[in-house]
mmCIF file of C-alpha atoms in Angstrom:
data_model
loop_
_atom_site.group_PDB
_atom_site.id
_atom_site.type_symbol
_atom_site.label_atom_id
_atom_site.label_comp_id
_atom_site.label_asym_id
_atom_site.label_seq_id
_atom_site.Cartn_x
_atom_site.Cartn_y
_atom_site.Cartn_z
ATOM 1 C CA MET A 1 108.191 -12.824 30.302
ATOM 2 C CA THR A 2 110.890 -12.974 32.993
ATOM 3 C CA ALA A 3 113.512 -15.684 33.413
ATOM 4 C CA LEU A 4 111.223 -17.280 36.013
ATOM 5 C CA GLY A 5 108.370 -17.594 33.550
ATOM 6 C CA LEU A 6 106.388 -14.718 35.065
ATOM 7 C CA SER A 7 104.727 -11.981 33.098
ATOM 8 C CA ASP A 8 105.852 -8.398 33.710
ATOM 9 C CA LEU A 9 102.632 -7.763 35.651
ATOM 10 C CA GLN A 10 103.084 -10.829 37.850
ATOM 11 C CA PHE A 11 106.702 -9.910 38.532
ATOM 12 C CA ALA A 12 105.746 -6.334 39.444
ATOM 13 C CA LEU A 13 103.014 -7.545 41.815
ATOM 14 C CA ALA A 14 105.452 -9.945 43.478
ATOM 15 C CA VAL A 15 107.966 -7.141 44.030
ATOM 16 C CA ILE A 16 105.260 -4.866 45.447
ATOM 17 C CA GLY A 17 104.092 -7.631 47.794
ATOM 18 C CA LEU A 18 107.642 -8.186 49.042
ATOM 19 C CA LEU A 19 108.110 -4.457 49.674
ATOM 20 C CA ILE A 20 104.840 -4.351 51.635
ATOM 21 C CA LEU A 21 105.983 -7.249 53.833
ATOM 22 C CA ILE A 22 109.288 -5.492 54.548
ATOM 23 C CA LEU A 23 107.458 -2.251 55.389
ATOM 24 C CA VAL A 24 105.100 -4.057 57.791
ATOM 25 C CA ALA A 25 108.051 -5.702 59.537
ATOM 26 C CA ILE A 26 109.773 -2.328 59.980
ATOM 27 C CA LEU A 27 106.595 -0.745 61.374
ATOM 28 C CA ASN A 28 106.173 -3.644 63.828
ATOM 29 C CA VAL A 29 109.711 -3.177 65.114
ATOM 30 C CA LYS A 30 109.187 0.571 65.594
ATOM 31 C CA TYR A 31 105.856 -0.024 67.310
ATOM 32 C CA ALA A 32 107.365 -2.558 69.730
ATOM 33 C CA ARG A 33 110.152 -0.148 70.608
ATOM 34 C CA ALA A 34 107.707 2.718 71.223
ATOM 35 C CA LEU A 35 105.540 0.428 73.340
ATOM 36 C CA ARG A 36 108.507 -0.485 75.545
ATOM 37 C CA LYS A 37 109.364 3.192 76.053
ATOM 38 C CA ALA A 38 105.758 4.057 76.907
ATOM 39 C CA LYS A 39 105.575 1.203 79.409
ATOM 40 C CA ALA A 40 108.772 2.408 81.080
ATOM 41 C CA SER A 41 107.360 5.933 81.397
ATOM 42 C CA VAL A 42 104.107 4.697 82.920
ATOM 43 C CA GLU A 43 105.972 2.605 85.479
ATOM 44 C CA TYR A 44 108.160 5.571 86.377
ATOM 45 C CA TYR A 45 105.252 7.917 87.073
ATOM 46 C CA ALA A 46 103.037 5.318 88.748
ATOM 47 C CA ALA A 47 105.450 4.171 91.425
ATOM 48 C CA GLU A 48 106.971 5.902 94.414
ATOM 49 C CA ARG A 49 110.695 5.606 94.958
ATOM 50 C CA SER A 50 110.344 3.287 97.947
ATOM 51 C CA ALA A 51 108.192 0.861 95.987
ATOM 52 C CA ARG A 52 109.859 1.246 92.617
ATOM 53 C CA GLU A 53 111.118 -1.980 90.985
ATOM 54 C CA PRO A 54 113.278 -0.879 88.055
ATOM 55 C CA THR A 55 114.504 -3.638 85.786
ATOM 56 C CA PHE A 56 118.084 -3.051 84.867
ATOM 57 C CA GLY A 57 120.819 -5.399 83.699
ATOM 58 C CA THR A 58 121.036 -9.043 84.620
ATOM 59 C CA GLY A 59 123.966 -10.886 86.046
ATOM 60 C CA PHE A 60 123.871 -9.230 89.460
ATOM 61 C CA ALA A 61 121.672 -11.726 91.198
ATOM 62 C CA ASP A 62 124.512 -13.261 93.131
ATOM 63 C CA PRO A 63 125.822 -12.489 96.616
ATOM 64 C CA ILE A 64 129.009 -13.070 98.562
ATOM 65 C CA PRO A 65 130.085 -14.583 101.808
ATOM 66 C CA GLY A 66 131.925 -11.568 103.114
ATOM 67 C CA GLU A 67 131.909 -9.803 106.411
ATOM 68 C CA GLN A 68 128.887 -10.692 108.463
ATOM 69 C CA ILE A 69 127.339 -7.519 109.770
ATOM 70 C CA GLU A 70 125.485 -7.751 113.025
ATOM 71 C CA PRO A 71 121.763 -7.018 112.583
ATOM 72 C CA VAL A 72 120.194 -3.925 114.060
ATOM 73 C CA PHE A 73 116.893 -4.862 115.688
ATOM 74 C CA LYS A 74 114.256 -2.207 115.247
ATOM 75 C CA GLU A 75 110.719 -1.551 116.357
ATOM 76 C CA GLY A 76 107.912 -2.961 114.250
ATOM 77 C CA SER A 77 106.759 0.466 113.120
ATOM 78 C CA LEU A 78 108.290 2.530 110.375
ATOM 79 C CA PRO A 79 111.314 4.485 111.576
ATOM 80 C CA ALA A 80 111.284 8.230 111.270
ATOM 81 C CA LYS A 81 112.651 8.801 107.810
ATOM 82 C CA ALA A 82 115.306 11.398 107.205
ATOM 83 C CA GLU A 83 113.907 14.642 105.841
ATOM 84 C CA LEU A 84 113.778 14.728 102.081
ATOM 85 C CA PRO A 85 116.779 16.645 100.781
ATOM 86 C CA ALA A 86 116.101 20.197 99.657
ATOM 87 C CA PHE A 87 117.673 19.942 96.222
ATOM 88 C CA SER A 88 119.648 22.969 95.109
ATOM 89 C CA ILE A 89 121.074 24.050 91.766
ATOM 90 C CA ASP A 90 124.015 21.887 90.780
ATOM 91 C CA PRO A 91 126.199 22.837 87.779
ATOM 92 C CA ARG A 92 127.260 19.174 87.460
ATOM 93 C CA ILE A 93 123.822 18.140 86.191
ATOM 94 C CA ASP A 94 122.064 21.453 85.480
ATOM 95 C CA CYS A 95 122.156 24.089 82.769
ATOM 96 C CA VAL A 96 122.620 27.229 84.889
ATOM 97 C CA ILE A 97 121.661 30.715 83.670
ATOM 98 C CA THR A 98 122.569 33.757 85.803
ATOM 99 C CA LEU A 99 120.753 37.097 85.851
ATOM 100 C CA ARG A 100 122.509 40.074 87.536
ATOM 101 C CA PHE A 101 120.618 43.204 88.569
ATOM 102 C CA SER A 102 122.155 46.688 88.728
ATOM 103 C CA GLN A 103 119.948 47.342 91.777
ATOM 104 C CA PRO A 104 118.391 44.771 94.165
ATOM 105 C CA ILE A 105 114.924 43.702 93.102
ATOM 106 C CA MET A 106 112.068 42.378 95.230
ATOM 107 C CA GLY A 107 111.256 38.694 95.099
ATOM 108 C CA SER A 108 107.570 39.494 94.567
ATOM 109 C CA GLU A 109 108.378 41.268 91.299
ATOM 110 C CA ILE A 110 110.465 38.349 90.047
ATOM 111 C CA LEU A 111 107.819 35.802 91.025
ATOM 112 C CA LYS A 112 105.135 37.850 89.278
ATOM 113 C CA GLU A 113 107.079 37.802 86.018
ATOM 114 C CA MET A 114 107.698 34.056 86.369
ATOM 115 C CA HIS A 115 104.065 33.156 86.989
ATOM 116 C CA SER A 116 103.711 31.860 83.425
ATOM 117 C CA TRP A 117 106.533 29.353 84.032
ATOM 118 C CA GLU A 118 104.176 27.037 85.920
ATOM 119 C CA ASP A 119 103.592 24.965 82.784
ATOM 120 C CA LEU A 120 107.235 23.837 83.025
ATOM 121 C CA SER A 121 106.298 21.822 86.130
ATOM 122 C CA ALA A 122 104.445 19.145 84.149
ATOM 123 C CA PRO A 123 105.553 15.553 84.955
ATOM 124 C CA SER A 124 106.873 15.146 81.413
ATOM 125 C CA SER A 125 109.160 18.149 81.784
ATOM 126 C CA ALA A 126 112.722 18.255 83.096
ATOM 127 C CA ARG A 127 113.143 19.492 86.670
ATOM 128 C CA TRP A 128 113.911 23.211 86.825
ATOM 129 C CA MET A 129 114.778 25.461 89.768
ATOM 130 C CA CYS A 130 115.239 29.102 90.620
ATOM 131 C CA GLU A 131 117.423 30.588 93.378
ATOM 132 C CA GLY A 132 118.258 34.160 94.314
ATOM 133 C CA LEU A 133 121.091 35.892 96.168
ATOM 134 C CA ASN A 134 119.380 37.578 99.125
ATOM 135 C CA VAL A 135 120.895 40.971 100.000
ATOM 136 C CA ASP A 136 118.571 42.105 102.792
ATOM 137 C CA HIS A 137 120.242 43.593 105.854
ATOM 138 C CA ASP A 138 118.998 40.766 108.070
ATOM 139 C CA SER A 139 120.329 38.185 105.615
ATOM 140 C CA SER A 140 123.809 36.706 105.350
ATOM 141 C CA GLU A 141 123.757 37.085 101.556
ATOM 142 C CA ALA A 142 122.915 33.442 100.928
ATOM 143 C CA TRP A 143 121.504 31.738 97.888
ATOM 144 C CA GLY A 144 118.064 30.259 98.386
ATOM 145 C CA LEU A 145 114.505 29.976 97.139
ATOM 146 C CA LEU A 146 112.789 33.221 96.229
ATOM 147 C CA MET A 147 110.746 34.875 98.962
ATOM 148 C CA PRO A 148 108.284 37.661 98.040
ATOM 149 C CA ASP A 149 109.405 39.988 100.844
ATOM 150 C CA SER A 150 113.145 39.657 100.212
ATOM 151 C CA SER A 151 115.323 41.517 97.718
ATOM 152 C CA TYR A 152 117.908 39.960 95.414
ATOM 153 C CA SER A 153 120.985 41.105 93.505
ATOM 154 C CA GLU A 154 121.338 37.963 91.375
ATOM 155 C CA LEU A 155 119.116 35.192 90.106
ATOM 156 C CA GLN A 156 120.040 31.691 88.966
ATOM 157 C CA LEU A 157 117.724 29.661 86.735
ATOM 158 C CA ALA A 158 118.570 26.025 86.151
ATOM 159 C CA ILE A 159 117.078 23.057 84.321
ATOM 160 C CA GLN A 160 118.207 19.443 84.768
ATOM 161 C CA LEU A 161 120.053 18.081 81.759
ATOM 162 C CA ALA A 162 119.380 14.353 82.170
ATOM 163 C CA SER A 163 117.500 11.762 84.218
ATOM 164 C CA ARG A 164 116.373 8.160 83.847
ATOM 165 C CA ARG A 165 114.098 9.353 81.063
ATOM 166 C CA GLY A 166 117.135 10.360 79.018
ATOM 167 C CA PRO A 167 118.840 13.633 78.082
ATOM 168 C CA ILE A 168 116.898 16.854 77.771
ATOM 169 C CA GLY A 169 115.588 17.570 74.283
ATOM 170 C CA VAL A 170 116.669 20.493 72.133
ATOM 171 C CA LEU A 171 113.163 21.999 72.072
ATOM 172 C CA GLU A 172 112.745 21.863 75.848
ATOM 173 C CA LEU A 173 116.171 23.367 76.514
ATOM 174 C CA SER A 174 115.716 26.060 73.857
ATOM 175 C CA ASP A 175 112.332 26.990 75.334
ATOM 176 C CA PHE A 176 113.853 27.312 78.813
ATOM 177 C CA CYS A 177 116.681 29.510 77.529
ATOM 178 C CA SER A 178 114.225 31.697 75.599
ATOM 179 C CA ARG A 179 112.151 32.210 78.741
ATOM 180 C CA ALA A 180 115.283 33.166 80.687
ATOM 181 C CA GLN A 181 116.254 35.701 78.019
ATOM 182 C CA ALA A 182 112.750 37.191 78.038
ATOM 183 C CA LEU A 183 112.821 37.429 81.850
ATOM 184 C CA ALA A 184 116.212 39.175 81.756
ATOM 185 C CA LEU A 185 114.835 41.683 79.240
ATOM 186 C CA THR A 186 111.727 42.326 81.349
ATOM 187 C CA LEU A 187 113.702 42.806 84.576
ATOM 188 C CA GLY A 188 116.452 44.828 82.892
ATOM 189 C CA SER A 189 119.239 42.504 84.004
ATOM 190 C CA GLN A 190 122.480 41.223 82.544
ATOM 191 C CA ILE A 191 122.403 37.563 81.566
ATOM 192 C CA ASP A 192 125.114 34.912 81.573
ATOM 193 C CA MET A 193 123.952 31.881 79.606
ATOM 194 C CA PRO A 194 125.856 28.917 78.129
ATOM 195 C CA SER A 195 125.214 27.918 74.543
ATOM 196 C CA VAL A 196 122.418 25.458 73.854
ATOM 197 C CA SER A 197 124.702 23.195 71.821
ATOM 198 C CA THR A 198 127.241 22.974 74.672
ATOM 199 C CA MET A 199 124.518 22.033 77.155
ATOM 200 C CA LEU A 200 123.031 19.439 74.786
ATOM 201 C CA ASP A 201 126.446 17.805 74.461
ATOM 202 C CA LYS A 202 126.778 17.800 78.245
ATOM 203 C CA ALA A 203 123.305 16.252 78.574
ATOM 204 C CA LYS A 204 124.283 13.412 76.231
ATOM 205 C CA ASP A 205 127.491 12.786 78.184
ATOM 206 C CA LEU A 206 125.554 12.692 81.463
ATOM 207 C CA ASP A 207 123.005 10.297 80.023
ATOM 208 C CA PHE A 208 125.742 7.984 78.698
ATOM 209 C CA MET A 209 127.514 7.954 82.066
ATOM 210 C CA ALA A 210 124.242 7.333 83.904
ATOM 211 C CA ALA A 211 123.303 4.453 81.606
ATOM 212 C CA GLU A 212 126.602 2.758 82.416
ATOM 213 C CA SER A 213 126.135 3.166 86.175
ATOM 214 C CA ASP A 214 122.364 2.702 86.609
ATOM 215 C CA ILE A 215 122.536 -0.771 88.094
ATOM 216 C CA GLN A 216 120.106 -2.638 90.319
ATOM 217 C CA LEU A 217 121.699 -5.488 92.241
ATOM 218 C CA SER A 218 119.628 -8.458 93.386
ATOM 219 C CA ILE A 219 120.233 -11.297 95.830
ATOM 220 C CA ASN A 220 117.892 -14.295 95.552
ATOM 221 C CA VAL A 221 117.087 -16.570 98.469
ATOM 222 C CA LEU A 222 115.497 -19.784 97.153
ATOM 223 C CA PHE A 223 113.787 -21.788 99.906
ATOM 224 C CA ASP A 224 113.896 -25.585 99.848
ATOM 225 C CA GLU A 225 110.140 -25.532 100.495
ATOM 226 C CA ALA A 226 107.665 -22.691 100.228
ATOM 227 C CA TYR A 227 108.134 -20.675 103.422
ATOM 228 C CA PRO A 228 104.979 -19.675 105.356
ATOM 229 C CA TRP A 229 104.241 -15.960 105.229
ATOM 230 C CA ALA A 230 103.925 -15.589 108.985
ATOM 231 C CA SER A 231 107.304 -17.266 109.519
ATOM 232 C CA LEU A 232 108.972 -15.114 106.876
ATOM 233 C CA ASP A 233 107.455 -11.964 108.364
ATOM 234 C CA SER A 234 108.840 -12.919 111.772
ATOM 235 C CA VAL A 235 112.323 -13.572 110.358
ATOM 236 C CA MET A 236 112.378 -10.327 108.382
ATOM 237 C CA ARG A 237 111.371 -8.245 111.383
ATOM 238 C CA GLN A 238 113.982 -9.944 113.572
ATOM 239 C CA ARG A 239 116.613 -9.113 110.974
ATOM 240 C CA GLY A 240 115.656 -5.438 111.113
ATOM 241 C CA PHE A 241 113.453 -5.205 108.005
ATOM 242 C CA ILE A 242 110.345 -3.025 108.030
ATOM 243 C CA LEU A 243 107.176 -3.925 106.141
ATOM 244 C CA SER A 244 106.388 -1.069 103.761
ATOM 245 C CA ARG A 245 103.090 0.794 103.808
ATOM 246 C CA SER A 246 101.953 -1.180 100.772
ATOM 247 C CA GLY A 247 102.289 -4.371 102.843
ATOM 248 C CA ARG A 248 103.989 -6.114 99.905
ATOM 249 C CA THR A 249 107.680 -5.270 100.313
ATOM 250 C CA TYR A 250 110.226 -5.099 103.126
ATOM 251 C CA GLU A 251 112.741 -2.292 103.536
ATOM 252 C CA TYR A 252 116.066 -2.238 105.352
ATOM 253 C CA PHE A 253 116.946 1.132 106.864
ATOM 254 C CA SER A 254 120.204 2.827 107.751
ATOM 255 C CA ASN A 255 120.435 6.387 109.057
ATOM 256 C CA ARG A 256 116.633 6.602 108.814
ATOM 257 C CA ALA A 257 116.646 5.932 105.055
ATOM 258 C CA PRO A 258 116.015 2.657 103.166
ATOM 259 C CA ILE A 259 119.160 1.267 101.555
ATOM 260 C CA PHE A 260 117.712 -1.909 100.059
ATOM 261 C CA SER A 261 114.363 -3.681 99.888
ATOM 262 C CA SER A 262 112.653 -6.885 98.869
ATOM 263 C CA SER A 263 110.836 -7.549 95.637
ATOM 264 C CA ASP A 264 107.036 -7.489 95.591
ATOM 265 C CA LEU A 265 105.493 -10.310 97.671
ATOM 266 C CA ASN A 266 101.997 -11.690 97.962
ATOM 267 C CA PRO A 267 100.947 -11.134 101.612
ATOM 268 C CA GLY A 268 99.600 -14.173 103.398
ATOM 269 C CA LYS A 269 100.840 -16.708 100.866
ATOM 270 C CA PRO A 270 103.879 -18.997 101.240
ATOM 271 C CA VAL A 271 107.037 -17.630 99.626
ATOM 272 C CA GLN A 272 109.234 -19.806 97.406
ATOM 273 C CA GLN A 273 111.860 -17.178 96.663
ATOM 274 C CA LEU A 274 112.812 -13.889 98.298
ATOM 275 C CA THR A 275 114.730 -11.311 96.266
ATOM 276 C CA LEU A 276 116.576 -8.401 97.882
ATOM 277 C CA LEU A 277 117.149 -5.351 95.699
ATOM 278 C CA LEU A 278 119.676 -2.516 95.822
ATOM 279 C CA GLU A 279 119.704 0.513 93.523
ATOM 280 C CA LEU A 280 123.419 1.155 93.452
ATOM 281 C CA PRO A 281 123.564 4.876 92.471
ATOM 282 C CA LEU A 282 121.117 5.911 95.203
ATOM 283 C CA VAL A 283 123.061 4.567 98.199
ATOM 284 C CA SER A 284 126.382 5.933 99.414
ATOM 285 C CA PHE A 285 129.484 3.757 99.119
ATOM 286 C CA ASP A 286 130.064 4.289 102.860
ATOM 287 C CA GLU A 287 126.879 2.364 103.652
ATOM 288 C CA LYS A 288 128.458 -0.866 102.346
ATOM 289 C CA ALA A 289 124.956 -1.712 101.183
ATOM 290 C CA PHE A 290 125.870 -4.698 99.025
ATOM 291 C CA GLU A 291 127.852 -6.380 101.797
ATOM 292 C CA ARG A 292 125.028 -5.776 104.256
ATOM 293 C CA MET A 293 122.394 -7.025 101.819
ATOM 294 C CA LEU A 294 124.479 -10.119 101.150
ATOM 295 C CA ALA A 295 124.937 -10.766 104.861
ATOM 296 C CA GLU A 296 121.182 -10.506 105.419
ATOM 297 C CA GLY A 297 120.505 -12.859 102.512
ATOM 298 C CA LEU A 298 122.878 -15.442 103.960
ATOM 299 C CA GLU A 299 121.304 -15.189 107.420
ATOM 300 C CA ILE A 300 117.763 -15.495 106.053
ATOM 301 C CA ALA A 301 118.793 -18.518 103.957
ATOM 302 C CA GLN A 302 120.316 -20.202 106.996
ATOM 303 C CA ILE A 303 117.321 -19.546 109.231
ATOM 304 C CA ALA A 304 114.660 -20.517 106.674
ATOM 305 C CA GLN A 305 116.415 -23.483 105.016
ATOM 306 C CA GLY A 306 117.224 -21.774 101.745
ATOM 307 C CA ARG A 307 120.171 -21.040 99.503
ATOM 308 C CA LEU A 308 121.482 -18.118 97.496
ATOM 309 C CA VAL A 309 121.056 -18.523 93.733
ATOM 310 C CA ASP A 310 121.464 -16.486 90.576
ATOM 311 C CA ASP A 311 118.609 -15.559 88.249
ATOM 312 C CA ASN A 312 118.842 -19.011 86.646
ATOM 313 C CA GLY A 313 118.444 -20.829 89.973
ATOM 314 C CA ILE A 314 122.112 -21.889 90.082
ATOM 315 C CA ASN A 315 123.911 -21.710 93.421
ATOM 316 C CA LEU A 316 126.161 -18.705 93.768
ATOM 317 C CA SER A 317 129.876 -19.336 93.690
ATOM 318 C CA GLU A 318 132.661 -17.445 95.370
ATOM 319 C CA ILE A 319 134.071 -16.617 91.944
ATOM 320 C CA SER A 320 130.859 -14.913 90.816
ATOM 321 C CA ILE A 321 130.679 -13.002 94.100
ATOM 322 C CA GLN A 322 134.219 -11.725 93.762
ATOM 323 C CA SER A 323 133.444 -10.707 90.196
ATOM 324 C CA ILE A 324 130.489 -8.647 91.406
ATOM 325 C CA ARG A 325 132.621 -6.943 94.050
ATOM 326 C CA LYS A 326 135.199 -5.984 91.454
ATOM 327 C CA HIS A 327 132.530 -4.662 89.099
ATOM 328 C CA LEU A 328 130.944 -2.640 91.913
ATOM 329 C CA ASP A 329 134.243 -0.941 92.698
ATOM 330 C CA GLY A 330 134.464 0.165 89.082
ATOM 331 C CA LEU A 331 130.908 1.532 89.109
ATOM 332 C CA TYR A 332 131.484 3.527 92.299
ATOM 333 C CA GLU A 333 134.739 4.900 90.904
ATOM 334 C CA ASN A 334 133.012 5.900 87.659
ATOM 335 C CA LEU A 335 130.339 7.840 89.527
ATOM 336 C CA GLU A 336 132.938 9.535 91.729
ATOM 337 C CA ARG A 337 135.137 10.408 88.763
ATOM 338 C CA ASN A 338 132.188 12.059 86.986
ATOM 339 C CA GLY A 339 131.339 14.193 90.011
ATOM 340 C CA VAL A 340 128.143 12.322 90.890
ATOM 341 C CA PRO A 341 129.027 10.125 93.906
ATOM 342 C CA ALA A 342 126.552 7.352 94.743
ATOM 343 C CA GLY A 343 124.018 8.515 97.317
ATOM 344 C CA SER A 344 124.670 12.232 96.689
ATOM 345 C CA SER A 345 121.916 14.733 95.971
ATOM 346 C CA ALA A 346 123.163 14.932 92.371
ATOM 347 C CA ALA A 347 122.848 11.144 92.028
ATOM 348 C CA SER A 348 119.346 11.198 93.562
ATOM 349 C CA ARG A 349 118.274 13.680 90.892
ATOM 350 C CA LEU A 350 120.128 12.123 87.970
ATOM 351 C CA PHE A 351 118.830 8.597 88.717
ATOM 352 C CA SER A 352 115.199 9.635 89.206
#
């Protein structure tokens, strides 16, 4: 008998029961965490960038009475968007492997040997790229995508080290490096390749920096009374917003590219609150996107009898607005210091 008056068998069963309860609790925690990660991945693949509604940190739902920027009135149709950037290899965010040939080699031969690399293009894989140094007589010896009828003296293979999904994994990076080594052997080329461990450390650093800077700012306009959809649509168009193709969000363009947008709305139904959203890393500092978004929020609130509030429905104060401005300056400086300025092609890739 134990001190509690239990037999040895009863005590043992009680201990086993307690251990089972602890194990179940641990499994539930792990399952919940995995479920959150899976949900985030599904949302990432299911949404286009223009309609994406990432949910990052709170505390940025306040705006500021700063400079009022005059609205740019636009036509009711979608403006011609700027051409999508042709991303190129970038050592700041890529693991770059160089192959050098003793004699120029045709692009068709290289592409033939790389045909089996197509499986690396799966959505779950990190972005990879290949560029060659064209040495044809009618070429200016420029790096670019491989063309079958051109000849090349060097080849660069690169795989992205981090994105919003996190840093590249050791297996994926090792597989890419092994393929590059096999290609170099097949083509009889010299190879210049960084160590896997060095690139994994760089990937972790990139991911840590990105996590600190991946901020979505929001400005909430709370209407005194639910605002009719038709009236809101008229106000938004007058302020220069464009209704997206989905018909559920509005976008504000600058230089033929959207710099901020509204949250998802229910077309045809009165709107109680309008939220404007800005993905900080994807818009250049020069666009002054936060100031412009704030100015639009203030104008909409004035026209439609509303007020600017934080995520708790409390009116924004000048102190909170100044705090946001100060924090934004630090975020922009952090991105610049790490070689990934907001709105740059590197930022577009890293925060995708």
